[in-house]
PDB file of C-alpha atoms in Angstrom:
ATOM      1  CA  MET A   4      -4.807   8.819  12.403  1.00  0.00           C
ATOM      2  CA  ILE A   5      -7.577   6.339  10.612  1.00  0.00           C
ATOM      3  CA  GLY A   6      -9.757   9.721   9.806  1.00  0.00           C
ATOM      4  CA  ARG A   7      -6.274  10.823   8.133  1.00  0.00           C
ATOM      5  CA  LEU A   8      -5.252   7.558   6.515  1.00  0.00           C
ATOM      6  CA  VAL A   9      -9.466   7.811   4.677  1.00  0.00           C
ATOM      7  CA  ALA A  10      -9.123  11.036   3.689  1.00  0.00           C
ATOM      8  CA  SER A  11      -5.600  10.852   2.141  1.00  0.00           C
ATOM      9  CA  ALA A  12      -6.904   7.825   0.231  1.00  0.00           C
ATOM     10  CA  ARG A  13     -10.298   9.461  -0.748  1.00  0.00           C
ATOM     11  CA  VAL A  14      -8.019  12.880  -1.973  1.00  0.00           C
ATOM     12  CA  GLN A  15      -5.574  10.340  -3.696  1.00  0.00           C
ATOM     13  CA  GLU A  16      -8.717   9.027  -5.231  1.00  0.00           C
ATOM     14  CA  GLY A  17      -9.901  12.452  -6.665  1.00  0.00           C
ATOM     15  CA  LYS A  18     -13.337  11.976  -5.074  1.00  0.00           C
ATOM     16  CA  THR A  19     -15.093  14.625  -2.745  1.00  0.00           C
ATOM     17  CA  GLN A  20     -16.488  13.747   0.380  1.00  0.00           C
ATOM     18  CA  VAL A  21     -20.081  13.605  -1.401  1.00  0.00           C
ATOM     19  CA  VAL A  22     -19.324  11.607  -4.139  1.00  0.00           C
ATOM     20  CA  PHE A  23     -17.167   9.243  -1.629  1.00  0.00           C
ATOM     21  CA  ALA A  24     -20.166   9.410   0.695  1.00  0.00           C
ATOM     22  CA  LYS A  25     -22.287   8.416  -1.969  1.00  0.00           C
ATOM     23  CA  GLU A  26     -20.502   5.432  -3.234  1.00  0.00           C
ATOM     24  CA  ALA A  27     -20.131   3.884   0.468  1.00  0.00           C
ATOM     25  CA  GLY A  28     -23.895   4.711   1.074  1.00  0.00           C
ATOM     26  CA  ILE A  29     -23.087   6.444   4.200  1.00  0.00           C
ATOM     27  CA  ASP A  30     -24.320  10.220   4.894  1.00  0.00           C
ATOM     28  CA  VAL A  31     -21.678  12.700   4.353  1.00  0.00           C
ATOM     29  CA  LYS A  32     -22.018  13.886   7.799  1.00  0.00           C
ATOM     30  CA  THR A  33     -20.821  10.637   9.303  1.00  0.00           C
ATOM     31  CA  LEU A  34     -17.811  10.620   6.732  1.00  0.00           C
ATOM     32  CA  ARG A  35     -16.915  13.702   7.830  1.00  0.00           C
ATOM     33  CA  THR A  36     -16.976  12.402  11.871  1.00  0.00           C
ATOM     34  CA  LEU A  37     -14.471   9.302  10.472  1.00  0.00           C
ATOM     35  CA  GLU A  38     -12.463  11.777   9.094  1.00  0.00           C
ATOM     36  CA  THR A  39     -11.987  14.385  11.470  1.00  0.00           C
ATOM     37  CA  GLY A  40     -11.617  11.611  13.943  1.00  0.00           C
ATOM     38  CA  ASP A  41     -14.554  12.683  15.991  1.00  0.00           C
ATOM     39  CA  ARG A  42     -15.584   8.975  16.758  1.00  0.00           C
ATOM     40  CA  LEU A  43     -15.035   5.506  14.778  1.00  0.00           C
ATOM     41  CA  LEU A  44     -18.138   4.275  12.879  1.00  0.00           C
ATOM     42  CA  HIS A  45     -20.028   0.885  13.580  1.00  0.00           C
ATOM     43  CA  ASP A  46     -18.714  -1.933  11.390  1.00  0.00           C
ATOM     44  CA  THR A  47     -20.993  -1.808   8.448  1.00  0.00           C
ATOM     45  CA  LYS A  48     -20.270   1.315   7.909  1.00  0.00           C
ATOM     46  CA  LEU A  49     -16.440   0.718   8.099  1.00  0.00           C
ATOM     47  CA  HIS A  50     -17.198  -2.082   5.987  1.00  0.00           C
ATOM     48  CA  ALA A  51     -18.409   0.246   3.337  1.00  0.00           C
ATOM     49  CA  VAL A  52     -15.699   2.918   3.392  1.00  0.00           C
ATOM     50  CA  GLU A  53     -12.973  -0.031   3.306  1.00  0.00           C
ATOM     51  CA  LYS A  54     -14.808  -1.412   0.094  1.00  0.00           C
ATOM     52  CA  VAL A  55     -15.100   1.382  -2.090  1.00  0.00           C
ATOM     53  CA  LEU A  56     -11.117   2.237  -1.051  1.00  0.00           C
ATOM     54  CA  GLY A  57     -10.252  -0.944  -2.021  1.00  0.00           C
ATOM     55  CA  TRP A  58      -8.727  -1.720   1.678  1.00  0.00           C
ATOM     56  CA  ARG A  59      -9.052  -5.511   3.174  1.00  0.00           C
ATOM     57  CA  ALA A  60     -12.212  -6.025   5.346  1.00  0.00           C
ATOM     58  CA  MET A  61     -11.773  -5.621   8.700  1.00  0.00           C
ATOM     59  CA  SER A  62      -8.441  -3.128   8.111  1.00  0.00           C
ATOM     60  CA  ILE A  63      -9.673  -0.095  10.056  1.00  0.00           C
ATOM     61  CA  ARG A  64     -10.891  -1.991  12.682  1.00  0.00           C
ATOM     62  CA  GLN A  65      -7.617  -4.094  13.048  1.00  0.00           C
ATOM     63  CA  ILE A  66      -5.769  -0.901  13.304  1.00  0.00           C
ATOM     64  CA  TRP A  67      -8.077   0.601  16.175  1.00  0.00           C
ATOM     65  CA  ASP A  68      -7.850  -2.378  18.071  1.00  0.00           C
ATOM     66  CA  ARG A  69      -4.135  -1.907  18.179  1.00  0.00           C
ATOM     67  CA  ARG A  70      -3.647   1.372  17.887  1.00  0.00           C
ATOM     68  CA  GLU A  71      -1.801   1.096  21.602  1.00  0.00           C
ATOM     69  CA  ASP A  72       0.721  -1.507  20.495  1.00  0.00           C
ATOM     70  CA  ILE A  73       1.747   0.310  16.649  1.00  0.00           C
ATOM     71  CA  ASP A  74       2.997   3.279  15.593  1.00  0.00           C
ATOM     72  CA  LEU A  75       0.168   4.489  13.972  1.00  0.00           C
ATOM     73  CA  SER A  76       2.341   7.430  12.256  1.00  0.00           C
ATOM     74  CA  LEU A  77       3.933   4.472  10.115  1.00  0.00           C
ATOM     75  CA  VAL A  78       0.656   3.166   8.812  1.00  0.00           C
ATOM     76  CA  THR A  79       0.099   3.931   5.161  1.00  0.00           C
ATOM     77  CA  THR A  80      -3.255   3.716   3.148  1.00  0.00           C
ATOM     78  CA  ASP A  81      -1.221   0.875   1.004  1.00  0.00           C
ATOM     79  CA  ASP A  82      -0.709  -1.226   4.293  1.00  0.00           C
ATOM     80  CA  MET A  83      -4.930  -0.888   4.547  1.00  0.00           C
ATOM     81  CA  LYS A  84      -4.826  -2.699   1.181  1.00  0.00           C
ATOM     82  CA  LEU A  85      -2.668  -5.493   1.970  1.00  0.00           C
ATOM     83  CA  GLY A  86      -4.874  -8.730   1.548  1.00  0.00           C
ATOM     84  CA  ALA A  87      -7.571  -6.943   0.002  1.00  0.00           C
ATOM     85  CA  GLN A  88      -8.327  -9.674  -2.444  1.00  0.00           C
ATOM     86  CA  GLN A  89      -8.592 -12.156   0.546  1.00  0.00           C
ATOM     87  CA  GLU A  90     -12.568 -13.145   1.219  1.00  0.00           C
ATOM     88  CA  SER A  91     -13.872 -11.281   4.271  1.00  0.00           C
ATOM     89  CA  TRP A  92     -16.329 -12.815   6.697  1.00  0.00           C
ATOM     90  CA  ASP A  93     -19.333 -10.944   5.070  1.00  0.00           C
ATOM     91  CA  GLU A  94     -18.558 -12.393   1.752  1.00  0.00           C
ATOM     92  CA  LEU A  95     -18.190 -15.941   2.861  1.00  0.00           C
ATOM     93  CA  ASP A  96     -21.374 -15.541   4.741  1.00  0.00           C
ATOM     94  CA  ALA A  97     -23.050 -14.519   1.227  1.00  0.00           C
ATOM     95  CA  GLU A  98     -21.505 -17.858  -0.572  1.00  0.00           C
ATOM     96  CA  THR A  99     -22.700 -20.189   1.897  1.00  0.00           C
ATOM     97  CA  GLY A 100     -25.671 -18.284   3.427  1.00  0.00           C
ATOM     98  CA  LYS A 101     -25.148 -19.309   6.874  1.00  0.00           C
ATOM     99  CA  PRO A 102     -22.396 -18.221   9.442  1.00  0.00           C
ATOM    100  CA  VAL A 103     -18.956 -18.811   8.850  1.00  0.00           C
ATOM    101  CA  THR A 104     -18.327 -21.879  10.969  1.00  0.00           C
ATOM    102  CA  LYS A 105     -14.954 -23.387  10.268  1.00  0.00           C
ATOM    103  CA  ALA A 106     -11.690 -21.618  10.636  1.00  0.00           C
ATOM    104  CA  SER A 107     -10.361 -23.169   7.423  1.00  0.00           C
ATOM    105  CA  GLN A 108     -12.980 -20.395   6.224  1.00  0.00           C
ATOM    106  CA  LEU A 109     -11.007 -17.607   7.515  1.00  0.00           C
ATOM    107  CA  THR A 110      -7.641 -15.403   6.531  1.00  0.00           C
ATOM    108  CA  THR A 111      -5.029 -15.887   9.134  1.00  0.00           C
ATOM    109  CA  GLU A 112      -6.077 -11.986  10.086  1.00  0.00           C
ATOM    110  CA  GLU A 113      -9.834 -12.768  10.156  1.00  0.00           C
ATOM    111  CA  LEU A 114      -8.895 -16.049  12.782  1.00  0.00           C
ATOM    112  CA  LEU A 115      -6.767 -13.893  14.620  1.00  0.00           C
ATOM    113  CA  MET A 116      -9.064 -10.843  15.625  1.00  0.00           C
ATOM    114  CA  GLU A 117     -11.794 -13.840  16.020  1.00  0.00           C
ATOM    115  CA  LEU A 118      -9.595 -15.465  18.925  1.00  0.00           C
ATOM    116  CA  GLN A 119      -8.778 -11.817  20.460  1.00  0.00           C
ATOM    117  CA  TYR A 120     -12.426 -11.048  20.625  1.00  0.00           C
ATOM    118  CA  ARG A 121     -12.831 -14.400  22.416  1.00  0.00           C
ATOM    119  CA  VAL A 122     -10.259 -14.064  24.802  1.00  0.00           C
ATOM    120  CA  ARG A 123     -11.476 -10.427  25.446  1.00  0.00           C
ATOM    121  CA  HIS A 124     -15.095 -12.029  26.101  1.00  0.00           C
ATOM    122  CA  LEU A 125     -14.007 -14.540  27.877  1.00  0.00           C
ATOM    123  CA  THR A 126     -11.753 -11.999  30.244  1.00  0.00           C
ATOM    124  CA  VAL A 127     -14.897 -10.396  30.920  1.00  0.00           C
ATOM    125  CA  GLU A 128     -17.148 -13.202  31.829  1.00  0.00           C
ATOM    126  CA  VAL A 129     -14.207 -14.764  34.220  1.00  0.00           C
ATOM    127  CA  SER A 130     -14.242 -11.320  35.616  1.00  0.00           C
ATOM    128  CA  LYS A 131     -17.917 -11.027  36.458  1.00  0.00           C
ATOM    129  CA  LEU A 132     -17.945 -14.253  37.851  1.00  0.00           C
ATOM    130  CA  LYS A 133     -15.212 -13.999  40.106  1.00  0.00           C
ATOM    131  CA  ASP A 134     -16.782 -10.097  41.224  1.00  0.00           C
ATOM    132  CA  GLU A 135     -20.049 -12.571  41.834  1.00  0.00           C
ATOM    133  CA  ARG A 136     -17.690 -15.103  44.421  1.00  0.00           C
ATOM    134  CA  GLU A 137     -16.220 -12.054  46.304  1.00  0.00           C
ATOM    135  CA  ALA A 138     -19.361 -10.133  46.776  1.00  0.00           C
ATOM    136  CA  PRO A 139     -20.837 -10.185  50.074  1.00  0.00           C
ATOM    137  CA  SER A 140     -23.478 -12.474  50.549  1.00  0.00           C
ATOM    138  CA  THR A 141     -27.105 -10.695  51.630  1.00  0.00           C
ATOM    139  CA  ASP A 142     -28.423 -14.019  52.957  1.00  0.00           C
ATOM    140  CA  HIS A 143     -29.495 -13.967  56.138  1.00  0.00           C
TER     141      HIS A 143
END
């Protein structure tokens, strides 16, 4: 679905894959793999695609992460542009020259994504600790 959104937006702008890939600074083959749904690109390449399309930063990742909870057939290219004028993490980092350290520097969407990431990371760590405690001792 994400690939179809990207392809649809690219075509709406009247750009070929070659022109679009050049503007985004990615290889045409990389763009094709995204548009065909063969694989999701690394976040830095996704950000380049979003920037050329005028989509909000992290919009593709957000849809990907929520794909099981939302009806993807209802997502439009206009949805991807909502909030595009808001500052992204990368833009904030570039302004300060330091990583974002305060929640007040983030948009609501970025803050929610950061919290989701931290909860997932914490869940993995707790699971590892639990597995270590339940593992049989090898000391004799």
